[in-house]
Amino acid sequence: VVSGVLDRIRGVVGPKGFIDEPEALAPYLVEWRGLYRGAAKAAVRPASTEEVAAVVRLCAEAGLPIVPQGGNTGLVGGGVPFEDGESIVLSLARMDRIRAIDPLNHTITAEAGCILADLQKAADEHDRLFPLSLGAEGSCRIGGNLSTNAGGVGVLRYGNTRDLTLGLEVVLPDGRVWDGLRALRKDNTGYDLKHLFIGAEGTLGIITAATLKLFPKPRQVETAFIALRRVEDVMAVFARARAASSDLLTAFELIPRFGLEISIKHVAGVSDPLAAPYPWYALLEVSSSQTETSLREALEAFLAETIEAGLVADGVIAASGAQSQELWRIREAIVMAQNHEGGSIKHDVAVPVSRVADFIIEASEAVARRLPGIRPVAFGHVGDGNIHFNLSQPVGMDTKAYLAHWAEMNRIVHDAVAARGGSISAEHGIGRLKRDELRHYKSPLELELMARVKQALDPGNLMNPGKILAPEGSQNGRRAAT
Ligand code: FAD
Ligand code: ZN
């Protein structure tokens, strides 16, 4: 039966859209960090929504599970298949067209396979800004961004992918196409269905296109790197910066001294912008589309005032675009630098902004009590309450022995998050990696409602089965034994 359906799928997408030769298939089966290596019957690459719909219809008839894939930069194993080889990968990579730009309406409509950087560029060419921005923007695709509700560095000002979405086109698990490509900022006609598919990690349907918000292009951008003595001061400065800048604060990122030190040590082109060391730093960016008042003067005044108040110890404002890039490079280098410091146990968590400082202090103490010498690197989007709380291993410890503490460290950190009403995944999603952790921290009622939504939309459990939710009673998480 399966080989018959595979032939028919090949007939739909043509030989260019059908990959089952092992060497060509391999990249679709392994995820970015190499944590999972799966197997699949084929990678199918449709070129249009109609082709996606036809493929999904065939899969629905044959009971063949589908793993949607965009740029395959996801960090939780959501976009790669399980090891059993029972499913197909459906890659949106060939559907990469910009369908329309409406500068007057400040909207853009793009196909799901459009690379994020290409979308940004298309907006820029029309003198508009598409503000979603993340480290993987050169290879992640907008359908993947939508399906993970990606965040990044501009969320503070512009919101996450969910906030940037006006309409979606989705191929449903039975192969019907839902045309929800509205370009409206106001639409109160009942349940807002698009929000079910955003952040669903491919478990409810396949996003084939989206209409997204654009913004006026900034004419002034200023970047500052400030040093602080206590993490509480970082958050106090954040509150002041927000209040003082109306809504011009675009990014506010935390960097610990240890993060700067390892970046200098391991990543070319990173240096300490300040003369003396301090325990904490923040990278902040303000931007505006108007040109009458000088942002630079305002930022200088803000810096002087917070130094005067004893909150900021020292700081520098980038004098040029190149210097601004140098400051951003410090922030971006942290992840890469950590790879050179042995094992790293990572957490991508959120707490209310007012609880960021006490979370970092308490969680750092708690993990050190359990494992003396552990080196926390708490960094990232603290303006959104989102902390990348990564834990580098003690110096000299065996990496394998350290990584054996993974689950235990997760429990300590996630308990500290839960105690503050936080989330165990602020950006990267659940996928396969955090599925069991989700069961531990979501309430039974929330899990039940999620399972009912899944059942209502995908009764055959063919859309990325075993990701986010594990069916009751299943061993490997894909399907309950039949
Ligand atoms: P994939 O990895 O291909 O897929 C992700 C999930 O979405 C999978 O579950 C997949 O099945 C599903 N999916 C993909 N396309 C579709 C579709 N069309 N329809 C239905 N389901 C689909 N993330 C952040 O949020 N913020 C960051 O700052 C950030 N920085 C990163 C930096 C680096 C260097 C890297 C490697 C990753 C980073 N990420 C970040 C994680 C990742 O880039 C995002 O999750 C991104 O949104 C994934 O897009 P993708 O196209 O690669 O999706
Ligand atoms: Zn991040």
Tab-separated table of N, CA, C and O and ligand atoms in Angstrom, residues 151-153 253 331 348 379-381 386 388 427-428, ligand 2:
chain	number	residue	atom	x	y	z
A	151	GLY	N	10.632	34.174	18.306
A	151	GLY	CA	10.795	35.454	18.997
A	151	GLY	C	11.947	36.234	18.410
A	151	GLY	O	11.837	36.808	17.347
A	152	GLY	N	13.088	36.248	19.109
A	152	GLY	CA	14.240	36.988	18.606
A	152	GLY	C	14.414	38.303	19.334
A	152	GLY	O	13.895	38.497	20.427
A	153	VAL	N	15.163	39.229	18.693
A	153	VAL	CA	15.610	40.412	19.423
A	153	VAL	C	14.704	41.639	19.293
A	153	VAL	O	14.941	42.640	19.946
A	253	GLU	N	18.991	43.351	25.966
A	253	GLU	CA	19.561	42.007	26.091
A	253	GLU	C	20.554	41.959	27.246
A	253	GLU	O	21.388	42.854	27.411
A	331	ARG	N	26.904	39.785	21.943
A	331	ARG	CA	25.671	39.067	22.310
A	331	ARG	C	25.528	37.779	21.495
A	331	ARG	O	25.189	36.723	22.035
A	348	ASP	N	15.407	27.552	28.065
A	348	ASP	CA	14.869	28.683	27.304
A	348	ASP	C	13.564	29.074	27.994
A	348	ASP	O	12.512	28.571	27.660
A	379	PHE	N	21.541	34.765	29.911
A	379	PHE	CA	21.633	35.862	28.944
A	379	PHE	C	20.355	35.938	28.110
A	379	PHE	O	19.495	35.060	28.199
A	380	GLY	N	20.270	36.993	27.333
A	380	GLY	CA	19.187	37.055	26.353
A	380	GLY	C	18.171	38.145	26.598
A	380	GLY	O	18.477	39.206	27.157
A	381	HIS	N	16.940	37.837	26.197
A	381	HIS	CA	15.909	38.855	25.991
A	381	HIS	C	15.182	39.203	27.287
A	381	HIS	O	13.972	39.020	27.396
A	386	ASN	N	12.470	36.817	29.011
A	386	ASN	CA	12.970	35.558	28.424
A	386	ASN	C	14.469	35.440	28.679
A	386	ASN	O	15.250	36.257	28.225
A	388	HIS	N	17.818	32.941	28.447
A	388	HIS	CA	18.473	31.705	28.037
A	388	HIS	C	19.400	31.332	29.187
A	388	HIS	O	20.469	31.904	29.350
A	427	GLU	N	10.863	30.458	23.632
A	427	GLU	CA	11.114	30.703	22.215
A	427	GLU	C	11.134	29.449	21.363
A	427	GLU	O	10.631	29.433	20.255
A	428	HIS	N	11.776	28.416	21.820
A	428	HIS	CA	12.127	27.334	20.893
A	428	HIS	C	11.040	26.292	20.716
A	428	HIS	O	11.079	25.521	19.765
B	2	ZN	ZN	16.707	33.839	21.925
